[in-house]
Coordinates of C-alpha atoms in Angstrom, one line a residue:
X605 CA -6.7 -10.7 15.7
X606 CA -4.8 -7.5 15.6
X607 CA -2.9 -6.0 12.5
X608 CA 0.3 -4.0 12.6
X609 CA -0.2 -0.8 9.3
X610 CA 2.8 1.2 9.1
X611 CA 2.1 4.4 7.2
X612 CA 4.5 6.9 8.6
X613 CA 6.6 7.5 5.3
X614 CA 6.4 10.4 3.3
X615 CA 6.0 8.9 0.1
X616 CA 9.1 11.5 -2.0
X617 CA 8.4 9.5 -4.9
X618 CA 4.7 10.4 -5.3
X619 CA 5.1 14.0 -5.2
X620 CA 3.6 17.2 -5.9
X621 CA 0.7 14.3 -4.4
X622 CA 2.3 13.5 -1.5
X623 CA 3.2 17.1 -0.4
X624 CA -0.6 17.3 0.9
X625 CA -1.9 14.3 0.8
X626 CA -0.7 11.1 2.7
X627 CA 0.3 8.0 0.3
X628 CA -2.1 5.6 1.2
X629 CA -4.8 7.9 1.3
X630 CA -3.8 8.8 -3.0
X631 CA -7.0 7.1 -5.0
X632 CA -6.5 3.8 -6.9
X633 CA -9.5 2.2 -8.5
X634 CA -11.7 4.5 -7.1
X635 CA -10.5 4.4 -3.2
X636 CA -7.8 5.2 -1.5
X637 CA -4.7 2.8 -1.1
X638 CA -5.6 2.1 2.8
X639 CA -9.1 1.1 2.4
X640 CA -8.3 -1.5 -0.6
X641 CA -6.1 -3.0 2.4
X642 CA -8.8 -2.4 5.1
X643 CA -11.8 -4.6 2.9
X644 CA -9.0 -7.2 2.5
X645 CA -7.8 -7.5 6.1
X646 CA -11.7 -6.9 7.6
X647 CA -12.8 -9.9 5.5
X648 CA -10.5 -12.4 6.8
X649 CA -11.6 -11.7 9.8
X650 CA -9.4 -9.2 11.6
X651 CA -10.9 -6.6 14.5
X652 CA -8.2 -4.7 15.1
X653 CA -6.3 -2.5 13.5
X654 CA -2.5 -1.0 15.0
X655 CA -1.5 2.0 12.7
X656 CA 1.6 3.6 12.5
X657 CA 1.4 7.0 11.7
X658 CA 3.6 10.3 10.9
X659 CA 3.7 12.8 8.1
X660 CA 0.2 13.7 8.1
X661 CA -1.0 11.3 9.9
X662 CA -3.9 12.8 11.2
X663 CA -5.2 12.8 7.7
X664 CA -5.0 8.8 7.8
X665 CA -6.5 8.4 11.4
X666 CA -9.5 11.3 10.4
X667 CA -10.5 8.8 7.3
X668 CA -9.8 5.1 8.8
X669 CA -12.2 6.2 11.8
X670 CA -14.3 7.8 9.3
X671 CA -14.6 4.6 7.3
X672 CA -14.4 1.8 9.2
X673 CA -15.6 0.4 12.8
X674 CA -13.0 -1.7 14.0
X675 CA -11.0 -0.6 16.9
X676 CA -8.5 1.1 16.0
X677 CA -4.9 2.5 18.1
X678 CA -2.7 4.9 16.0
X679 CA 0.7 5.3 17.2
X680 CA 2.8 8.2 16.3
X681 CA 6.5 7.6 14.9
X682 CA 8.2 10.8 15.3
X683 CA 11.5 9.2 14.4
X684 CA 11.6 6.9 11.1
X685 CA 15.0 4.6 12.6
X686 CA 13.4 1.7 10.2
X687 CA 10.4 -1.1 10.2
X688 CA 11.7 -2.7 12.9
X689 CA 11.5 0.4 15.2
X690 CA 8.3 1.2 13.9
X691 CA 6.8 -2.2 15.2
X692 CA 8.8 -1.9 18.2
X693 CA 6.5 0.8 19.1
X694 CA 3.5 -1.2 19.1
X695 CA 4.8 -3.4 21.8
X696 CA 2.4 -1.6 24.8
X697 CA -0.4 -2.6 22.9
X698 CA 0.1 -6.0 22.0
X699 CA 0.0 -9.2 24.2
X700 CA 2.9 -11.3 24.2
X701 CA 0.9 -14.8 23.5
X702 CA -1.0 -13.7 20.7
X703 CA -0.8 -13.7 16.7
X704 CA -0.1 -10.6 15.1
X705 CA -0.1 -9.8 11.2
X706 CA 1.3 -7.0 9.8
X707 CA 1.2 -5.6 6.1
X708 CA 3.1 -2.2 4.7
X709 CA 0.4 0.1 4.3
X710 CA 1.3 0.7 0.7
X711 CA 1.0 -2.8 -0.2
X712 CA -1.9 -3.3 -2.1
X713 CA -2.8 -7.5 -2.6
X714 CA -4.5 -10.5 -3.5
X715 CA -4.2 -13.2 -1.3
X716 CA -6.4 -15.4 1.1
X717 CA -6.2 -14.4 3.9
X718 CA -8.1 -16.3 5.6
X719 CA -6.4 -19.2 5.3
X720 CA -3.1 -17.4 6.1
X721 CA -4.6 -16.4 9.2
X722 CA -5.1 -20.2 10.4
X723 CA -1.6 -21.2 9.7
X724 CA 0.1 -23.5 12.8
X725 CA 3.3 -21.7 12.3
X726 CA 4.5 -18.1 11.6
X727 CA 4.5 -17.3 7.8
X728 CA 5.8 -14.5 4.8
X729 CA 4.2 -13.7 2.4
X730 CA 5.9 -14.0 -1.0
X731 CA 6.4 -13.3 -4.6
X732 CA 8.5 -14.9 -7.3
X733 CA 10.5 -12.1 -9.5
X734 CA 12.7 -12.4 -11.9
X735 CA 15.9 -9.7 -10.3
X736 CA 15.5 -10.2 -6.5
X737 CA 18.3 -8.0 -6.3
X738 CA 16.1 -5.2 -5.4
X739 CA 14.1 -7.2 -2.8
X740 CA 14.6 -9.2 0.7
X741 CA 14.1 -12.6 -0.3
X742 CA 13.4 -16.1 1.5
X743 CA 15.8 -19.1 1.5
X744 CA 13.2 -22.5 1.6
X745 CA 14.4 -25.8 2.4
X746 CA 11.5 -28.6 2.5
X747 CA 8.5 -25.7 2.7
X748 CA 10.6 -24.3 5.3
X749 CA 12.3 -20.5 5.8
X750 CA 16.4 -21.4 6.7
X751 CA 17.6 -17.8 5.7
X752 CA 16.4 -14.3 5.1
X753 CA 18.8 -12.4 2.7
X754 CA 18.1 -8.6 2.3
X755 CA 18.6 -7.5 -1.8
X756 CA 21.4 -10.2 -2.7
X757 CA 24.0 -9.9 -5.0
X758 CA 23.8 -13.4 -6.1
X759 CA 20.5 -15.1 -6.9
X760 CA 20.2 -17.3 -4.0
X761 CA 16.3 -17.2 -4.4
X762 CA 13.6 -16.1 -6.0
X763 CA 10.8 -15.4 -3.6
X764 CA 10.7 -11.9 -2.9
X765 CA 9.5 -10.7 0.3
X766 CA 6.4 -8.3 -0.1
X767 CA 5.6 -7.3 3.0
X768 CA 3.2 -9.4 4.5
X769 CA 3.9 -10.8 7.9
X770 CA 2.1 -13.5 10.1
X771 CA 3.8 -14.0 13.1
X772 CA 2.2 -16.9 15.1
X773 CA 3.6 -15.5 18.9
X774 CA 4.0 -11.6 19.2
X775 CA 5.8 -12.6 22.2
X776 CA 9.0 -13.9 19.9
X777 CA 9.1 -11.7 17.4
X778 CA 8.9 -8.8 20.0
X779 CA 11.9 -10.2 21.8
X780 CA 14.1 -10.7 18.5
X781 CA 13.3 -7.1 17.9
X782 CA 14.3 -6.0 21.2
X783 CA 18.0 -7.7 21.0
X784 CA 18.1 -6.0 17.2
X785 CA 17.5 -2.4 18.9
X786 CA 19.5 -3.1 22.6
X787 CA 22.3 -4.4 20.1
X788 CA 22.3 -1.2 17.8
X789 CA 22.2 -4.1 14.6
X790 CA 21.5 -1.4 11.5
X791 CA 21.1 -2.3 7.8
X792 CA 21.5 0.6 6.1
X793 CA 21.3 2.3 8.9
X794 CA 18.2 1.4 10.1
X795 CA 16.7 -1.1 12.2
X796 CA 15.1 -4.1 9.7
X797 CA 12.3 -6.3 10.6
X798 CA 14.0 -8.6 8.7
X799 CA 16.8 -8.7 11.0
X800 CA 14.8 -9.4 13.6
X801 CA 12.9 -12.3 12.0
X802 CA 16.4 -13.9 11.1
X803 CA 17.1 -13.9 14.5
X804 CA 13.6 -15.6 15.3
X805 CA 14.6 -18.5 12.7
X806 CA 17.8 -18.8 14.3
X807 CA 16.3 -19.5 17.5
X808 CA 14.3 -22.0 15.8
X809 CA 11.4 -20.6 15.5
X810 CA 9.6 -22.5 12.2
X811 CA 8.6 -20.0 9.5
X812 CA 6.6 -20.8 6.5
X813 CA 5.8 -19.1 3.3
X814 CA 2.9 -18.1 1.3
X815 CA 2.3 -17.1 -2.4
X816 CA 1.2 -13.7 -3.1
X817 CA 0.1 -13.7 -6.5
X818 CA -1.8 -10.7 -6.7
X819 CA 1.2 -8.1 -5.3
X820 CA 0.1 -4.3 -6.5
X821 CA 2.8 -1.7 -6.1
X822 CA 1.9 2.5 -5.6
X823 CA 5.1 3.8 -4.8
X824 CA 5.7 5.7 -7.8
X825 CA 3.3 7.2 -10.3
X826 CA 3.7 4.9 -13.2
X827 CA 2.9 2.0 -10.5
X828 CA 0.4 3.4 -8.9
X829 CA -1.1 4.0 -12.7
X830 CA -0.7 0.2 -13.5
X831 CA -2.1 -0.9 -10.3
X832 CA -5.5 1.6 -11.1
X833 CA -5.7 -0.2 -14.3
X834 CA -4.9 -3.9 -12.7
X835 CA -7.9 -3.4 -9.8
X836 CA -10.1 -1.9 -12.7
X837 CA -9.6 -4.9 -14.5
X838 CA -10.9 -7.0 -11.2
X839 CA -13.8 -4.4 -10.5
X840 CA -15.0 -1.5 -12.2
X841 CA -18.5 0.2 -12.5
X842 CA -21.2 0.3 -15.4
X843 CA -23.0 3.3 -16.3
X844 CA -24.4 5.3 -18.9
X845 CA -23.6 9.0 -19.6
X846 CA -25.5 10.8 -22.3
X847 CA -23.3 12.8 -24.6
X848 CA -20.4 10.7 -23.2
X849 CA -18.4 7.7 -24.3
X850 CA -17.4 4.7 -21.7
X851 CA -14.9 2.7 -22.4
X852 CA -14.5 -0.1 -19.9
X853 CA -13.2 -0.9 -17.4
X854 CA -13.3 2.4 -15.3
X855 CA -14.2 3.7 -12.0
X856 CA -16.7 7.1 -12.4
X857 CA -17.7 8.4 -8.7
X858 CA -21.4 8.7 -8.2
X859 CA -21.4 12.2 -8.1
X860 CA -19.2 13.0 -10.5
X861 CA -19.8 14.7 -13.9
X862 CA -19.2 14.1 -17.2
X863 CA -20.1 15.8 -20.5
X864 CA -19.0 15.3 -24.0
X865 CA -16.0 13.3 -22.8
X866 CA -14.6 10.0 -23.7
X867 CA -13.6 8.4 -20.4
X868 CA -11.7 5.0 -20.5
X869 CA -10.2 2.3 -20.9
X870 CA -8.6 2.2 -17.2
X871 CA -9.4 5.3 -16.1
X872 CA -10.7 6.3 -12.3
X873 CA -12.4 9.5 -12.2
X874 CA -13.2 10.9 -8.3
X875 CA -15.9 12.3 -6.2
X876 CA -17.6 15.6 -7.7
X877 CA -14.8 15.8 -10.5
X878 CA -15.7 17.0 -13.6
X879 CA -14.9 16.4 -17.1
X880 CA -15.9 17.9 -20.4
X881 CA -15.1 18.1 -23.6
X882 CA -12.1 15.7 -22.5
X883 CA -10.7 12.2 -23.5
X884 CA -9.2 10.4 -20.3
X885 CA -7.6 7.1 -20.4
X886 CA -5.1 5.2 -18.4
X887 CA -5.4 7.8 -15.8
X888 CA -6.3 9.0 -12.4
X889 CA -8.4 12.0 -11.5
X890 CA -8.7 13.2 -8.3
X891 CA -11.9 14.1 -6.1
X892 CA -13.4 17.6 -6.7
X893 CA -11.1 18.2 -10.0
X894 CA -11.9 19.6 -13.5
X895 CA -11.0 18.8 -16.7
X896 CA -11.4 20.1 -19.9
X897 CA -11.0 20.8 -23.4
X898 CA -7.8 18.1 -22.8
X899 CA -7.0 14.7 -24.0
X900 CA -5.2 13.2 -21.2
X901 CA -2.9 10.2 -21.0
X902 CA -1.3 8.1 -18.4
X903 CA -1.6 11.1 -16.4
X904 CA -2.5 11.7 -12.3
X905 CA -4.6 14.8 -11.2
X906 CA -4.5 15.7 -7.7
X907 CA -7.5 16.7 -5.7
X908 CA -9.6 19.9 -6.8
X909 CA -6.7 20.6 -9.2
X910 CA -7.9 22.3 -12.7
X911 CA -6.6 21.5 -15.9
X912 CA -7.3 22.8 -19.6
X913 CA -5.5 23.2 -22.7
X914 CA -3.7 20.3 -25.1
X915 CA -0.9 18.5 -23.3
X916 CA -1.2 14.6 -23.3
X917 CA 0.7 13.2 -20.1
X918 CA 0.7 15.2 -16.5
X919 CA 1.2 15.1 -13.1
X920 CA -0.5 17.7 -11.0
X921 CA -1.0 18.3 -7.5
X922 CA -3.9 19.2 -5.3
X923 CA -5.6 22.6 -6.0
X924 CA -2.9 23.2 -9.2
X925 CA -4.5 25.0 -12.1
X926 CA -2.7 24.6 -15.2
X927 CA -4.3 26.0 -18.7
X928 CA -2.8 25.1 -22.0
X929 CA -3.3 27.2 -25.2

């Protein structure tokens, strides 16, 4: 079975990070957004793997062949016109009679799939919030999808739509998106996928959901900070460092280095970082960057970035070098 990964966004709210560094390629629980996707989608049993790539895209492509064997196609989106389009673009490389399941590559989850994958019917994948104002949400009648309504104003349902899509006949949902596009139909300017899978229910094509309990945001840095120390909480690594003090749960790369520091609790520290003389908690620190003489707190540190000194919170960028006296 294939999979559909958009990744082409830019990812403005993760910046300085994302200014050299893709999104789904920033570190969370001691791996990169993508790959906690990839394990998740390779264990239920998909081989192939349709990714959707843009701003730095060749970044994403260099590590998913890098890291994984599946087959893989990237296709480039040089124009972001909305999820829809972006799909729309897979369409050579898809066959019309066969399932197709396709996941925001910034949507990190626990779900199984497996059983998701075996569903009679097409089926979205959902979680219940408390607003859905900010969210496209599902209508149910009888375990049944009767309407798709895109952030409404009055609460007509709770089960938020979290982008995970399995869509039992590519064939339909390519043809929905095809009238969405040929028709110029725009929310927001762009061209939804939920527009188009409106259309397939109103053409009566049955739709199902299923619970996403485990839903893990990384759009912003205080998310992507709460969904380090969620995944830590699920799997972390043991260790012991002499001089240093662990407290769990963390991630500490092999190869990393640590000396008189107190690392933890929820803290991931990268490959060949190294700390000393440092407390870190509740924070992320990048592959190949140092820290020291610094208590750091719900803070991110970008890649081979250098920081020193006595601030408590930060948000640095790749190769940055910030002292503190």
């Amino acid at each position: 079975m294939k999979a559909i990964i958009p990744v082409a966004g830019v990812g403005t709210r993760l910046r300085p990070h994302t200014f050299s560094h893709p999104k789904v390629l920033l570190n969370v629980a001691g791996k990169p957004i993508i790959g906690h996707i990839m394990d998740k989608l390779i264990d239920a049993g998909i081989d192939e793997a349709i990714v959707i790539v843009g701003y730095l895209g060749s970044m994403v492509e260099e590590w998913l062949r890098k890291n994984y064997s599946i087959r893989f196609t990237f296709v480039n989106q040089t124009e972001r016109l909305g999820l829809a389009h972006a799909v729309w673009m897979c369409k050579p490389h898809v066959s019309r009679d066969e399932p197709l399941f396709i996941i925001l590559g910034d949507t990190i989850f626990d779900v199984d799939l497996q059983a998701v994958l075996k569903s009679p019917v097409s089926s979205l994948g959902v979680h219940e919030v408390e607003d859905p104002r900010r969210f496209g949400v599902a209508v149910t009648e009888n375990g049944k999808i009767v309407k798709l309504v895109e952030k409404p104003d009055e609460p007509v349902s709770k089960l938020a739509i979290v982008g995970l899509y399995f869509l039992r006949n590519a064939g339909s949902l390519f043809s929905s998106i095809d009238y969405v596009i040929e028709n110029g139909i725009k929310t927001k300017g762009e061209y939804q996928l939920t527009d188009a899978l409106q259309l397939m229910i109103e053409r009566q094509e049955p739709f199902t959901t299923f619970l996403v309990s485990g839903w893990y945001d990384c759009g912003k840095p205080e998310t992507l900070l709460s969904t380090n120390e969620t995944l830590l909480q699920k799997k972390h690594t043991t260790g012991s460092y002499p001089g240093c003090i662990i407290n769990d749960p963390v991630f500490i790369a092999e190869n990393a280095s640590l000396e008189n520091t107190i690392i933890g609790p929820n803290a991931t520290i990268g490959e060949h970082a190294v700390v000393s003389d440092a407390i870190v908690r509740d924070s992320i620190i990048g592959n190949g960057a140092r820290v020291s003489h610094i208590m750091l707190d719900h803070s991110i540190v970008g890649n081979n970035a250098s920081i020193s000194g006595n601030p408590h919170e930060i948000n640095i960028g790749d190769y940055s070098e910030i002292r503190v006296r």
